[in-house]
mmCIF file of C-alpha atoms in Angstrom:
data_model
loop_
_atom_site.group_PDB
_atom_site.id
_atom_site.type_symbol
_atom_site.label_atom_id
_atom_site.label_comp_id
_atom_site.label_asym_id
_atom_site.label_seq_id
_atom_site.Cartn_x
_atom_site.Cartn_y
_atom_site.Cartn_z
ATOM 1 C CA MET A 1 -179.271 -24.057 -43.402
ATOM 2 C CA ALA A 2 -178.414 -26.624 -40.748
ATOM 3 C CA SER A 3 -177.506 -25.390 -37.307
ATOM 4 C CA GLU A 4 -173.823 -24.823 -36.702
ATOM 5 C CA THR A 5 -174.088 -27.539 -34.041
ATOM 6 C CA GLY A 6 -175.410 -30.060 -36.579
ATOM 7 C CA THR A 7 -172.934 -32.186 -38.510
ATOM 8 C CA ILE A 8 -171.405 -31.065 -41.781
ATOM 9 C CA ALA A 9 -172.562 -34.382 -43.292
ATOM 10 C CA ALA A 10 -176.163 -33.595 -42.364
ATOM 11 C CA PHE A 11 -175.732 -30.151 -43.900
ATOM 12 C CA ALA A 12 -174.434 -31.639 -47.158
ATOM 13 C CA ILE A 13 -177.275 -34.192 -47.236
ATOM 14 C CA ALA A 14 -179.901 -31.489 -46.697
ATOM 15 C CA ASN A 15 -178.214 -29.092 -49.139
ATOM 16 C CA PRO A 16 -176.730 -31.128 -52.023
ATOM 17 C CA GLY A 17 -176.552 -27.993 -54.142
ATOM 18 C CA ALA A 18 -174.115 -26.523 -51.602
ATOM 19 C CA ILE A 19 -171.519 -29.245 -52.195
ATOM 20 C CA PRO A 20 -169.631 -27.230 -54.869
ATOM 21 C CA THR A 21 -169.328 -24.424 -52.315
ATOM 22 C CA LEU A 22 -167.986 -26.859 -49.699
ATOM 23 C CA GLU A 23 -165.455 -28.104 -52.253
ATOM 24 C CA LYS A 24 -164.375 -24.583 -53.153
ATOM 25 C CA LEU A 25 -163.893 -23.673 -49.497
ATOM 26 C CA GLY A 26 -162.024 -26.901 -48.731
ATOM 27 C CA ILE A 27 -164.566 -28.001 -46.111
ATOM 28 C CA ASP A 28 -164.453 -31.745 -45.420
ATOM 29 C CA TYR A 29 -167.990 -33.100 -45.554
ATOM 30 C CA CYS A 30 -167.202 -36.733 -46.464
ATOM 31 C CA CYS A 31 -164.635 -38.517 -44.259
ATOM 32 C CA GLY A 32 -164.891 -35.731 -41.690
ATOM 33 C CA GLY A 33 -168.666 -35.636 -41.915
ATOM 34 C CA THR A 34 -169.258 -36.255 -38.209
ATOM 35 C CA ALA A 35 -167.763 -32.865 -37.301
ATOM 36 C CA THR A 36 -170.181 -30.047 -36.544
ATOM 37 C CA VAL A 37 -170.707 -27.389 -39.206
ATOM 38 C CA GLU A 38 -168.836 -24.928 -37.025
ATOM 39 C CA ALA A 39 -165.884 -27.275 -36.391
ATOM 40 C CA ALA A 40 -165.617 -28.239 -40.070
ATOM 41 C CA CYS A 41 -165.626 -24.587 -41.086
ATOM 42 C CA ARG A 42 -163.038 -23.601 -38.490
ATOM 43 C CA ARG A 43 -160.797 -26.492 -39.569
ATOM 44 C CA ALA A 44 -160.899 -25.152 -43.128
ATOM 45 C CA GLY A 45 -160.267 -21.585 -41.958
ATOM 46 C CA VAL A 46 -163.778 -20.485 -42.912
ATOM 47 C CA ASP A 47 -166.182 -18.439 -40.813
ATOM 48 C CA PRO A 48 -169.464 -20.392 -40.532
ATOM 49 C CA GLU A 49 -171.330 -17.200 -41.360
ATOM 50 C CA GLU A 50 -169.342 -16.959 -44.594
ATOM 51 C CA LEU A 51 -170.559 -20.428 -45.579
ATOM 52 C CA GLN A 52 -174.138 -19.466 -44.754
ATOM 53 C CA GLY A 53 -173.825 -16.288 -46.823
ATOM 54 C CA LEU A 54 -172.346 -18.072 -49.834
ATOM 55 C CA VAL A 55 -174.997 -20.783 -49.786
ATOM 56 C CA ALA A 56 -177.786 -18.215 -49.392
ATOM 57 C CA ALA A 57 -176.399 -16.148 -52.277
ATOM 58 C CA SER A 58 -176.022 -19.105 -54.618
ATOM 59 C CA ALA A 59 -178.678 -20.580 -56.839
ATOM 60 C CA ARG A 60 -181.420 -22.603 -55.169
ATOM 61 C CA PRO A 61 -179.836 -25.885 -54.033
ATOM 62 C CA THR A 62 -180.592 -28.769 -56.343
ATOM 63 C CA GLY A 63 -179.748 -32.429 -56.368
ATOM 64 C CA ARG A 64 -181.282 -35.793 -55.819
ATOM 65 C CA ALA A 65 -182.431 -36.484 -52.255
ATOM 66 C CA TRP A 66 -180.563 -39.767 -51.896
ATOM 67 C CA GLU A 67 -181.595 -40.153 -48.268
ATOM 68 C CA ARG A 68 -185.127 -40.801 -49.583
ATOM 69 C CA GLU A 69 -184.174 -43.107 -52.472
ATOM 70 C CA THR A 70 -183.952 -46.895 -52.258
ATOM 71 C CA LEU A 71 -180.584 -48.368 -51.350
ATOM 72 C CA THR A 72 -180.594 -50.250 -54.650
ATOM 73 C CA ALA A 73 -181.013 -47.007 -56.604
ATOM 74 C CA LEU A 74 -178.177 -45.397 -54.633
ATOM 75 C CA VAL A 75 -175.841 -48.352 -55.199
ATOM 76 C CA GLU A 76 -176.624 -48.329 -58.916
ATOM 77 C CA PHE A 77 -175.928 -44.585 -59.075
ATOM 78 C CA ILE A 78 -172.592 -44.939 -57.256
ATOM 79 C CA VAL A 79 -171.435 -47.697 -59.609
ATOM 80 C CA ARG A 80 -172.717 -46.082 -62.796
ATOM 81 C CA THR A 81 -171.524 -42.561 -61.968
ATOM 82 C CA HIS A 82 -168.699 -42.511 -59.419
ATOM 83 C CA HIS A 83 -167.068 -45.885 -60.016
ATOM 84 C CA ALA A 84 -167.152 -45.269 -63.768
ATOM 85 C CA PHE A 85 -165.625 -41.801 -63.336
ATOM 86 C CA THR A 86 -162.900 -43.148 -61.050
ATOM 87 C CA ARG A 87 -161.981 -45.944 -63.453
ATOM 88 C CA ASP A 88 -161.705 -43.517 -66.364
ATOM 89 C CA ALA A 89 -159.620 -41.058 -64.326
ATOM 90 C CA ILE A 90 -157.154 -43.592 -62.930
ATOM 91 C CA ALA A 91 -156.626 -44.958 -66.436
ATOM 92 C CA ALA A 92 -155.983 -41.534 -67.981
ATOM 93 C CA LEU A 93 -153.955 -39.761 -65.288
ATOM 94 C CA PRO A 94 -150.865 -42.009 -64.781
ATOM 95 C CA PRO A 95 -149.536 -41.624 -68.365
ATOM 96 C CA LEU A 96 -150.084 -37.880 -68.065
ATOM 97 C CA ALA A 97 -148.253 -37.769 -64.720
ATOM 98 C CA ALA A 98 -145.338 -39.724 -66.221
ATOM 99 C CA LYS A 99 -145.201 -37.354 -69.196
ATOM 100 C CA VAL A 100 -145.205 -34.260 -66.977
ATOM 101 C CA HIS A 101 -142.506 -35.704 -64.712
ATOM 102 C CA GLY A 102 -140.406 -36.636 -67.729
ATOM 103 C CA ARG A 103 -140.581 -33.149 -69.187
ATOM 104 C CA HIS A 104 -140.579 -31.012 -66.040
ATOM 105 C CA GLY A 105 -139.037 -33.206 -63.341
ATOM 106 C CA GLU A 106 -135.736 -31.354 -63.224
ATOM 107 C CA ALA A 107 -137.322 -27.934 -62.691
ATOM 108 C CA HIS A 108 -140.239 -29.283 -60.657
ATOM 109 C CA PRO A 109 -139.161 -32.235 -58.494
ATOM 110 C CA GLU A 110 -142.624 -32.331 -56.927
ATOM 111 C CA THR A 111 -143.815 -34.044 -60.102
ATOM 112 C CA ARG A 112 -142.123 -37.230 -58.878
ATOM 113 C CA GLN A 113 -144.134 -37.031 -55.657
ATOM 114 C CA VAL A 114 -147.311 -36.497 -57.670
ATOM 115 C CA GLU A 115 -146.547 -39.607 -59.712
ATOM 116 C CA THR A 116 -145.847 -41.645 -56.559
ATOM 117 C CA LEU A 117 -148.952 -40.437 -54.713
ATOM 118 C CA LEU A 118 -151.131 -41.082 -57.737
ATOM 119 C CA ARG A 119 -149.809 -44.640 -57.917
ATOM 120 C CA ARG A 120 -150.618 -45.136 -54.208
ATOM 121 C CA LEU A 121 -154.100 -43.729 -54.764
ATOM 122 C CA ILE A 122 -154.754 -46.149 -57.606
ATOM 123 C CA GLU A 123 -153.413 -49.095 -55.615
ATOM 124 C CA ASP A 124 -155.983 -48.244 -52.928
ATOM 125 C CA LEU A 125 -158.915 -47.463 -55.215
ATOM 126 C CA GLU A 126 -158.814 -50.381 -57.635
ATOM 127 C CA PRO A 127 -159.294 -53.226 -55.107
ATOM 128 C CA HIS A 128 -161.658 -51.062 -53.052
ATOM 129 C CA ILE A 129 -164.042 -50.658 -55.988
ATOM 130 C CA VAL A 130 -163.885 -54.375 -56.773
ATOM 131 C CA LYS A 131 -164.735 -55.302 -53.167
ATOM 132 C CA GLU A 132 -167.697 -52.972 -53.196
ATOM 133 C CA GLU A 133 -169.048 -54.198 -56.519
ATOM 134 C CA GLN A 134 -168.464 -57.916 -55.957
ATOM 135 C CA ILE A 135 -169.112 -58.328 -52.230
ATOM 136 C CA LEU A 136 -170.707 -55.429 -50.370
ATOM 137 C CA PHE A 137 -173.062 -53.931 -52.949
ATOM 138 C CA PRO A 138 -174.687 -57.234 -54.039
ATOM 139 C CA TYR A 139 -175.452 -57.886 -50.361
ATOM 140 C CA VAL A 140 -176.932 -54.382 -50.001
ATOM 141 C CA VAL A 141 -179.198 -54.989 -53.000
ATOM 142 C CA SER A 142 -180.286 -58.371 -51.567
ATOM 143 C CA LEU A 143 -180.911 -56.808 -48.149
ATOM 144 C CA ASP A 144 -182.950 -54.048 -49.761
ATOM 145 C CA ALA A 145 -185.024 -56.588 -51.690
ATOM 146 C CA ALA A 146 -185.659 -58.604 -48.513
ATOM 147 C CA ALA A 147 -186.695 -55.560 -46.453
ATOM 148 C CA GLY A 148 -189.868 -56.262 -44.512
ATOM 149 C CA SER A 149 -189.656 -60.030 -44.993
ATOM 150 C CA GLY A 150 -188.037 -60.629 -41.619
ATOM 151 C CA THR A 151 -185.272 -62.664 -43.287
ATOM 152 C CA ALA A 152 -181.816 -61.266 -44.003
ATOM 153 C CA PRO A 153 -179.819 -62.673 -46.924
ATOM 154 C CA ASP A 154 -176.808 -64.878 -46.205
ATOM 155 C CA SER A 155 -173.380 -63.288 -46.286
ATOM 156 C CA CYS A 156 -169.754 -64.391 -46.058
ATOM 157 C CA PHE A 157 -168.880 -61.646 -43.560
ATOM 158 C CA GLY A 158 -171.417 -61.884 -40.732
ATOM 159 C CA THR A 159 -172.853 -58.461 -39.978
ATOM 160 C CA VAL A 160 -172.613 -55.874 -42.756
ATOM 161 C CA GLN A 161 -170.844 -53.619 -40.274
ATOM 162 C CA ASN A 162 -167.649 -55.644 -40.832
ATOM 163 C CA PRO A 163 -167.113 -54.771 -44.519
ATOM 164 C CA ILE A 164 -168.452 -51.266 -43.925
ATOM 165 C CA ARG A 165 -165.782 -50.643 -41.284
ATOM 166 C CA MET A 166 -163.168 -51.811 -43.775
ATOM 167 C CA MET A 167 -164.542 -49.592 -46.543
ATOM 168 C CA MET A 168 -164.536 -46.570 -44.236
ATOM 169 C CA ARG A 169 -160.938 -47.195 -43.195
ATOM 170 C CA GLU A 170 -159.998 -47.362 -46.849
ATOM 171 C CA HIS A 171 -161.898 -44.129 -47.472
ATOM 172 C CA ASP A 172 -159.766 -42.516 -44.772
ATOM 173 C CA ASP A 173 -156.623 -43.775 -46.518
ATOM 174 C CA VAL A 174 -157.799 -42.279 -49.812
ATOM 175 C CA ALA A 175 -158.579 -38.976 -48.083
ATOM 176 C CA GLU A 176 -155.053 -38.841 -46.647
ATOM 177 C CA ILE A 177 -153.499 -39.351 -50.079
ATOM 178 C CA LEU A 178 -155.731 -36.667 -51.571
ATOM 179 C CA THR A 179 -154.634 -34.271 -48.828
ATOM 180 C CA GLU A 180 -150.989 -35.006 -49.634
ATOM 181 C CA LEU A 181 -151.600 -34.489 -53.351
ATOM 182 C CA ARG A 182 -153.272 -31.154 -52.737
ATOM 183 C CA ALA A 183 -150.353 -30.027 -50.544
ATOM 184 C CA VAL A 184 -147.650 -31.160 -52.988
ATOM 185 C CA THR A 185 -149.369 -29.438 -55.920
ATOM 186 C CA LYS A 186 -150.121 -26.284 -53.905
ATOM 187 C CA GLY A 187 -153.828 -26.675 -54.493
ATOM 188 C CA TYR A 188 -153.441 -28.105 -58.012
ATOM 189 C CA VAL A 189 -152.035 -24.854 -59.359
ATOM 190 C CA ALA A 190 -149.738 -25.521 -62.304
ATOM 191 C CA PRO A 191 -146.505 -23.458 -62.371
ATOM 192 C CA GLY A 192 -146.130 -20.570 -64.775
ATOM 193 C CA ASP A 193 -143.733 -22.529 -66.963
ATOM 194 C CA GLY A 194 -146.030 -25.568 -67.036
ATOM 195 C CA CYS A 195 -147.182 -26.896 -70.393
ATOM 196 C CA ALA A 196 -150.676 -27.883 -71.479
ATOM 197 C CA SER A 197 -150.070 -31.412 -70.145
ATOM 198 C CA PHE A 198 -149.202 -29.950 -66.728
ATOM 199 C CA GLU A 199 -152.492 -28.032 -66.736
ATOM 200 C CA ALA A 200 -154.410 -31.111 -67.894
ATOM 201 C CA LEU A 201 -152.875 -33.267 -65.149
ATOM 202 C CA TYR A 202 -153.771 -30.854 -62.374
ATOM 203 C CA SER A 203 -157.239 -30.285 -63.818
ATOM 204 C CA GLY A 204 -157.773 -34.055 -63.923
ATOM 205 C CA LEU A 205 -156.578 -34.478 -60.338
ATOM 206 C CA THR A 206 -158.890 -31.670 -59.201
ATOM 207 C CA ALA A 207 -161.865 -33.354 -60.868
ATOM 208 C CA LEU A 208 -160.955 -36.747 -59.387
ATOM 209 C CA GLU A 209 -160.641 -35.270 -55.899
ATOM 210 C CA ALA A 210 -164.038 -33.558 -56.138
ATOM 211 C CA ASP A 211 -165.729 -36.696 -57.465
ATOM 212 C CA LEU A 212 -164.179 -38.877 -54.757
ATOM 213 C CA HIS A 213 -165.398 -36.462 -52.101
ATOM 214 C CA ARG A 214 -168.969 -36.772 -53.415
ATOM 215 C CA HIS A 215 -168.558 -40.538 -53.791
ATOM 216 C CA ILE A 216 -167.310 -41.033 -50.219
ATOM 217 C CA HIS A 217 -169.981 -38.684 -48.869
ATOM 218 C CA LEU A 218 -172.762 -40.778 -50.426
ATOM 219 C CA GLU A 219 -171.332 -43.956 -48.939
ATOM 220 C CA ASN A 220 -170.140 -42.833 -45.503
ATOM 221 C CA ASN A 221 -172.992 -40.485 -44.688
ATOM 222 C CA ILE A 222 -176.022 -41.932 -46.493
ATOM 223 C CA LEU A 223 -175.582 -45.496 -47.765
ATOM 224 C CA PHE A 224 -173.656 -47.119 -44.913
ATOM 225 C CA PRO A 225 -175.793 -45.777 -42.019
ATOM 226 C CA ALA A 226 -178.946 -46.803 -43.904
ATOM 227 C CA VAL A 227 -177.618 -50.317 -44.594
ATOM 228 C CA CYS A 228 -176.705 -50.849 -40.931
ATOM 229 C CA ALA A 229 -180.139 -49.621 -39.835
ATOM 230 C CA LEU A 230 -181.893 -51.913 -42.322
ATOM 231 C CA GLU A 231 -179.912 -54.956 -41.205
ATOM 232 C CA GLU A 232 -180.776 -54.220 -37.567
ATOM 233 C CA GLY A 233 -184.432 -53.506 -38.284
ATOM 234 C CA ARG A 234 -184.125 -49.865 -37.238
ATOM 235 C CA PRO A 235 -185.680 -46.848 -39.021
ATOM 236 C CA ARG A 236 -183.439 -45.436 -41.702
ATOM 237 C CA PRO A 237 -181.527 -42.319 -40.577
#
């Protein structure tokens, strides 16, 4: 396990099999990845030794070592896996949220907030994904292909750090909305009088949150630092 003074992002990169444990404990390893392991644990109300014990007791960590894969392979994985999951989820969840609010809104006024927050989340995610797929990611693939040639591909944005800064700000916005959703839903726990649709909505939101955390982690903590290093001719982190 990484030292408690190392970053939580570095811990997640080195221990991809521990990510479900981080999710379960509510430890922010994506947008808050620059925090130390100790600080991230304390922020989540978790003793760092508890995290170490849970990871040690779990099955041997597994997962692809994306920090050693090509940037092109990582981009393709993000689009094929995380972008596809997000698109499916944001298509399926709004009608379910509207149905739950329509049936349970009087007894559970928080369902209106859930509907509103979900709409805000989608308004952020849809253009974000398009910008990545149409502007940033094609440049990353071109930069990866040109590695070692001494010639960087042309871009419409100057240094790649410009769109990356924008993407990271938008990741922070998404993280804030997810935090609000988790608070409003009391940790995505459906009320006792909730119907099957209520359960399905909260289950779907839980899955979307977990997938977005993994998605943002891959970009913020692995892809973006590697792209910046490649553009500048530095060794990959």
